[in-house]
Amino acid sequence: AAEARSWIRPVEKWRPRGSNVDRQLASLLRHLFVKYRMPLFFDTVWLLDYSPHCAVWRDWYLEVGQGQNIRHCALPISYTKKMAHYFMRAPQDLSLLQAIRWGQILGMGGDARLARMILSTRLSPGFSRDEFWSAVIQWLILHPQLELDQLRLIVDYLIFQRYGVSPEEYDEDSSPINEYSLKGRTFQSLLRDVNEWHRDQENKKRIPEYEWEPSGIPEFDFRDEEDGAQSGKRWVIRELLNSYELDTEGNHMNHCVGTYVSSCVEGNCSIWSMQIELEKGFKKAITIEVRKEPHLICEVRGKANRLPNPRERNVLRRWAETAGLKFSSYCSF
């Protein structure tokens, strides 16, 4: 009744057939809304709640039912004619979002086996910032020798590398922390890195995770208004407060800050991560060590232990001024 204005035939003229509830629903929906062929998986949008995104999906149903091509709907990703073709022929056991992914994979040149495998990974559920995942799918299509277990590990590894969170923590709101990509990666080199990462993750599960109290030094949130390429960019400096965050910082920055756990637990120092907000999320810039007494910035390093650039030094100085921090004699900018 909520969509009565969209009925193309009077409900009184519909007659249920048989006793199968799913078939009766499919028949009723097609009687009320559909002029042309409609895949069965699409019917599930009428069994969901009335949140805004579900209402959008029902609008797509109505539009496709009137003969509009799905690629002209406001889909979360760019869709080609070929993708739309495979979308309309997706298996009926899929959800709408899974069918969109199915059409994308087959439209890009993948097959049903790969599509099923991808749908069983953490890559499948949503389409936030899908430019990265579309590139991943293209890489996977070029390496059809992958098995399901390998694919799941690869997706988990890519989540960690790109978003800096564990696969279990990854969701639609996760923001990229760098520009990691698979460009130029061979099958063997990626699989070697994935297996090494997975072993490290399993080993870390056997090691207790440590947490410690905040140092009391204020965090920093700053928008750079100076001229140049970074003008208008937002910078944040936040304290790392557990061994997992330290380890993640060290892995992504390719330096040894992950070994500072005992110093942080004992309160001898605090470790801080400076990040810059880019169009695709926050990117790690530099890591900062502050000695407890007398609140002394004693080490600052970027990726692979590089020294901070002028823009980073400017943000660092501003934070030091507002937080009452000093620079050590060998770390003066």
XYZ file of C-alpha atoms in Angstrom:
333
model
C 0.000 0.000 0.000
C 2.937 2.327 0.668
C 3.721 2.316 -3.091
C 0.128 2.353 -4.354
C 0.846 5.409 -6.483
C 3.248 3.260 -8.522
C 0.840 0.412 -9.248
C 0.430 -0.249 -12.959
C -2.450 -2.709 -12.465
C -5.217 -2.814 -9.835
C -4.477 -5.141 -6.963
C -8.046 -6.495 -7.140
C -7.258 -8.196 -10.441
C -4.371 -10.200 -9.012
C -5.097 -13.847 -8.199
C -2.681 -15.899 -6.076
C -1.646 -19.265 -7.441
C -0.424 -22.199 -5.430
C 0.615 -22.133 -1.777
C 4.283 -21.101 -2.034
C 4.602 -17.728 -0.300
C 7.733 -16.668 -2.207
C 6.119 -17.369 -5.563
C 2.974 -15.545 -4.518
C 5.030 -12.485 -3.521
C 6.925 -12.579 -6.821
C 3.650 -12.806 -8.709
C 2.061 -9.936 -6.769
C 5.068 -7.635 -7.223
C 5.152 -8.243 -10.955
C 1.420 -7.664 -11.224
C 1.653 -4.345 -9.396
C 4.942 -2.898 -10.610
C 6.577 -4.746 -13.490
C 6.099 -4.354 -17.234
C 9.260 -6.185 -18.263
C 11.494 -8.994 -17.032
C 12.536 -8.667 -13.384
C 15.125 -10.946 -11.689
C 13.859 -12.759 -8.606
C 16.684 -11.551 -6.334
C 15.354 -8.006 -6.739
C 12.180 -8.946 -4.820
C 14.108 -8.969 -1.535
C 14.085 -5.158 -1.417
C 10.417 -5.329 -0.401
C 11.203 -7.491 2.621
C 13.546 -4.959 4.228
C 12.875 -2.041 6.559
C 11.957 1.483 5.500
C 15.329 3.121 6.077
C 16.412 5.659 3.428
C 18.769 3.327 1.559
C 16.113 0.589 1.401
C 13.677 3.124 -0.038
C 16.263 3.917 -2.722
C 16.557 0.236 -3.595
C 12.767 0.002 -3.974
C 12.883 3.004 -6.295
C 15.395 1.104 -8.426
C 12.985 -1.822 -8.533
C 10.192 0.423 -9.766
C 12.438 2.030 -12.381
C 13.730 -1.288 -13.711
C 10.193 -2.659 -13.641
C 9.165 0.165 -15.964
C 11.921 -0.768 -18.396
C 14.798 1.471 -17.300
C 18.286 -0.016 -17.508
C 19.755 -0.612 -14.044
C 22.909 1.291 -14.980
C 20.852 4.482 -15.229
C 19.786 4.154 -11.591
C 21.816 5.911 -8.902
C 24.078 2.915 -8.279
C 26.986 3.192 -5.823
C 29.485 2.312 -8.581
C 29.903 3.073 -12.263
C 28.157 0.437 -14.366
C 28.642 -0.556 -18.001
C 26.128 -2.143 -20.380
C 27.925 -5.444 -19.954
C 27.692 -5.231 -16.162
C 23.978 -4.438 -16.398
C 23.515 -7.484 -18.641
C 25.059 -9.803 -16.052
C 23.266 -8.059 -13.179
C 19.886 -8.916 -14.686
C 20.989 -12.563 -14.935
C 22.524 -12.872 -11.463
C 21.592 -15.955 -9.388
C 18.329 -15.581 -7.511
C 19.886 -16.487 -4.143
C 21.867 -13.211 -4.072
C 20.918 -9.992 -2.338
C 20.609 -6.802 -4.382
C 24.081 -5.541 -3.401
C 25.609 -8.938 -4.107
C 23.958 -8.908 -7.528
C 25.478 -5.478 -8.236
C 28.899 -6.895 -7.358
C 28.165 -10.001 -9.456
C 27.370 -7.896 -12.500
C 30.505 -5.821 -11.946
C 32.806 -8.857 -11.728
C 31.415 -10.650 -14.777
C 31.182 -7.402 -16.723
C 34.885 -6.787 -16.085
C 35.756 -10.213 -17.488
C 35.542 -12.466 -14.456
C 33.579 -15.688 -14.283
C 30.905 -17.104 -11.984
C 33.473 -19.027 -9.931
C 35.460 -15.891 -9.116
C 32.278 -13.933 -8.414
C 31.107 -16.540 -5.907
C 34.517 -16.490 -4.245
C 34.609 -12.703 -3.967
C 31.083 -12.633 -2.549
C 32.283 -14.846 0.305
C 35.023 -12.364 1.343
C 34.961 -9.072 3.239
C 35.208 -7.240 -0.087
C 31.601 -7.988 -0.910
C 29.201 -6.146 1.452
C 29.444 -2.505 0.388
C 30.825 -0.106 -2.204
C 32.433 2.680 -0.191
C 35.481 4.067 -2.049
C 35.148 1.294 -4.615
C 37.856 2.618 -6.945
C 40.427 0.654 -4.935
C 38.361 -2.532 -4.802
C 37.526 -2.321 -8.506
C 41.269 -2.311 -9.214
C 41.626 -5.319 -6.902
C 38.885 -7.174 -8.783
C 40.651 -6.459 -12.085
C 43.879 -7.888 -10.634
C 42.031 -10.981 -9.396
C 40.493 -11.532 -12.828
C 44.008 -11.616 -14.279
C 45.034 -14.315 -11.780
C 42.351 -17.028 -12.046
C 44.545 -19.656 -10.365
C 43.564 -18.353 -6.921
C 41.760 -20.660 -4.509
C 39.092 -19.441 -2.090
C 41.288 -19.625 1.030
C 44.007 -17.643 -0.740
C 41.513 -15.032 -1.908
C 40.108 -14.513 1.576
C 43.595 -14.013 2.993
C 44.468 -11.574 0.200
C 41.366 -9.458 0.862
C 42.090 -9.418 4.610
C 45.695 -8.428 3.908
C 44.602 -5.615 1.577
C 42.192 -4.293 4.206
C 45.043 -4.121 6.700
C 47.459 -2.514 4.245
C 45.039 0.049 2.820
C 42.899 0.885 5.852
C 45.188 0.105 8.796
C 42.556 -1.901 10.668
C 42.078 -5.576 11.331
C 39.733 -7.334 8.904
C 37.226 -7.753 11.743
C 37.146 -3.978 12.323
C 36.737 -3.045 8.664
C 33.401 -1.545 7.623
C 31.875 1.030 5.263
C 33.154 3.886 7.430
C 36.797 2.773 7.334
C 39.029 5.404 5.717
C 42.197 4.646 3.727
C 45.427 5.571 5.478
C 47.608 5.444 2.359
C 47.605 4.913 -1.412
C 48.483 1.204 -1.330
C 47.605 -0.614 -4.564
C 48.293 -3.846 -6.431
C 49.820 -2.086 -9.419
C 52.875 -4.007 -10.553
C 52.392 -6.831 -8.055
C 52.932 -10.375 -9.278
C 50.910 -13.309 -8.035
C 53.875 -14.918 -6.283
C 55.173 -11.764 -4.598
C 51.738 -10.824 -3.258
C 51.043 -14.325 -2.004
C 54.426 -14.381 -0.260
C 53.648 -11.114 1.543
C 50.128 -12.279 2.390
C 51.344 -15.533 3.910
C 54.027 -13.733 5.912
C 51.468 -11.222 7.192
C 49.047 -13.992 8.107
C 51.744 -15.831 10.087
C 52.581 -12.610 11.922
C 48.905 -12.076 12.751
C 48.591 -15.598 14.107
C 51.721 -15.152 16.218
C 50.452 -11.850 17.614
C 47.250 -13.521 18.768
C 49.398 -15.496 21.191
C 50.943 -12.321 22.616
C 48.937 -10.309 25.169
C 47.807 -6.884 23.973
C 48.900 -4.039 26.199
C 47.087 -0.786 26.853
C 48.204 2.272 28.779
C 46.775 5.500 30.126
C 46.847 8.685 28.023
C 49.775 10.988 28.727
C 47.537 13.986 29.344
C 49.057 15.891 26.434
C 46.263 17.306 24.241
C 45.733 15.918 20.763
C 45.813 18.305 17.806
C 43.439 19.089 14.933
C 44.645 21.750 12.516
C 43.682 23.065 9.076
C 46.639 24.312 7.044
C 45.844 27.691 5.464
C 49.318 28.428 4.108
C 49.908 28.600 0.362
C 51.022 25.499 -1.461
C 49.884 22.018 -2.408
C 48.656 21.212 1.114
C 46.709 24.445 1.594
C 43.356 23.847 3.275
C 44.289 20.314 4.308
C 43.337 19.013 7.725
C 46.061 17.582 9.951
C 45.516 15.577 13.130
C 47.938 14.347 15.780
C 46.641 11.575 18.024
C 48.177 9.455 20.747
C 48.643 5.700 20.272
C 47.374 3.918 23.376
C 47.845 0.190 22.863
C 50.299 -2.307 21.422
C 48.092 -2.984 18.406
C 48.152 0.671 17.351
C 51.918 0.819 17.845
C 52.425 -2.294 15.768
C 50.146 -1.003 13.014
C 51.996 2.314 12.950
C 55.352 0.571 12.700
C 54.193 -1.735 9.918
C 52.758 1.061 7.796
C 55.605 3.473 8.387
C 58.310 0.832 8.058
C 60.110 1.793 11.247
C 60.601 0.311 14.719
C 57.995 2.156 16.813
C 56.239 -1.166 17.425
C 59.045 -2.035 19.854
C 58.202 0.891 22.178
C 55.483 -0.997 24.069
C 57.373 -1.360 27.352
C 58.375 2.329 27.379
C 54.743 3.346 26.875
C 53.421 0.885 29.470
C 55.933 2.198 32.025
C 54.970 5.778 31.197
C 58.443 6.822 30.081
C 57.216 8.149 26.747
C 54.159 8.595 24.566
C 53.909 7.894 20.838
C 51.881 10.070 18.482
C 50.757 9.699 14.877
C 50.429 12.750 12.631
C 48.031 12.210 9.741
C 46.794 14.357 6.874
C 43.266 14.154 5.506
C 43.188 13.506 1.765
C 40.255 13.036 -0.570
C 40.178 9.296 0.098
C 40.744 9.442 3.859
C 43.579 10.016 6.309
C 47.175 9.209 5.385
C 49.902 8.656 7.962
C 52.581 11.349 7.759
C 55.047 11.096 10.658
C 55.420 9.353 14.016
C 56.420 11.365 17.083
C 58.016 10.271 20.369
C 57.476 12.520 23.400
C 59.452 11.879 26.587
C 57.384 12.149 29.762
C 59.786 14.481 31.540
C 59.903 17.273 30.670
C 57.378 16.762 27.825
C 60.186 16.694 25.293
C 59.748 15.822 21.598
C 62.796 13.645 21.131
C 62.253 11.764 17.859
C 60.233 12.410 14.703
C 60.265 10.067 11.726
C 58.273 9.509 8.543
C 58.031 6.382 6.442
C 61.260 4.353 6.349
C 62.723 6.749 8.967
C 62.732 9.788 6.686
C 62.895 13.222 8.312
C 59.749 15.400 8.360
C 59.181 17.757 5.444
C 58.631 21.535 5.918
C 54.829 21.234 6.038
C 54.967 18.512 8.672
C 57.492 20.501 10.704
C 55.165 23.500 10.628
C 52.239 21.445 11.980
C 54.536 19.888 14.577
C 55.712 23.293 15.809
C 52.130 24.516 16.112
C 51.187 21.468 18.166
C 54.231 21.931 20.396
C 53.242 25.545 21.053
C 49.634 24.739 21.954
C 50.515 21.652 24.023
C 53.470 23.175 25.878
C 56.030 20.794 24.407
C 59.718 21.384 23.800
C 62.122 19.932 21.246
C 65.260 18.063 22.235
C 68.557 19.539 21.065
C 68.941 16.856 18.377
C 65.336 17.191 17.219
C 65.048 20.939 16.732
C 63.147 22.342 13.760
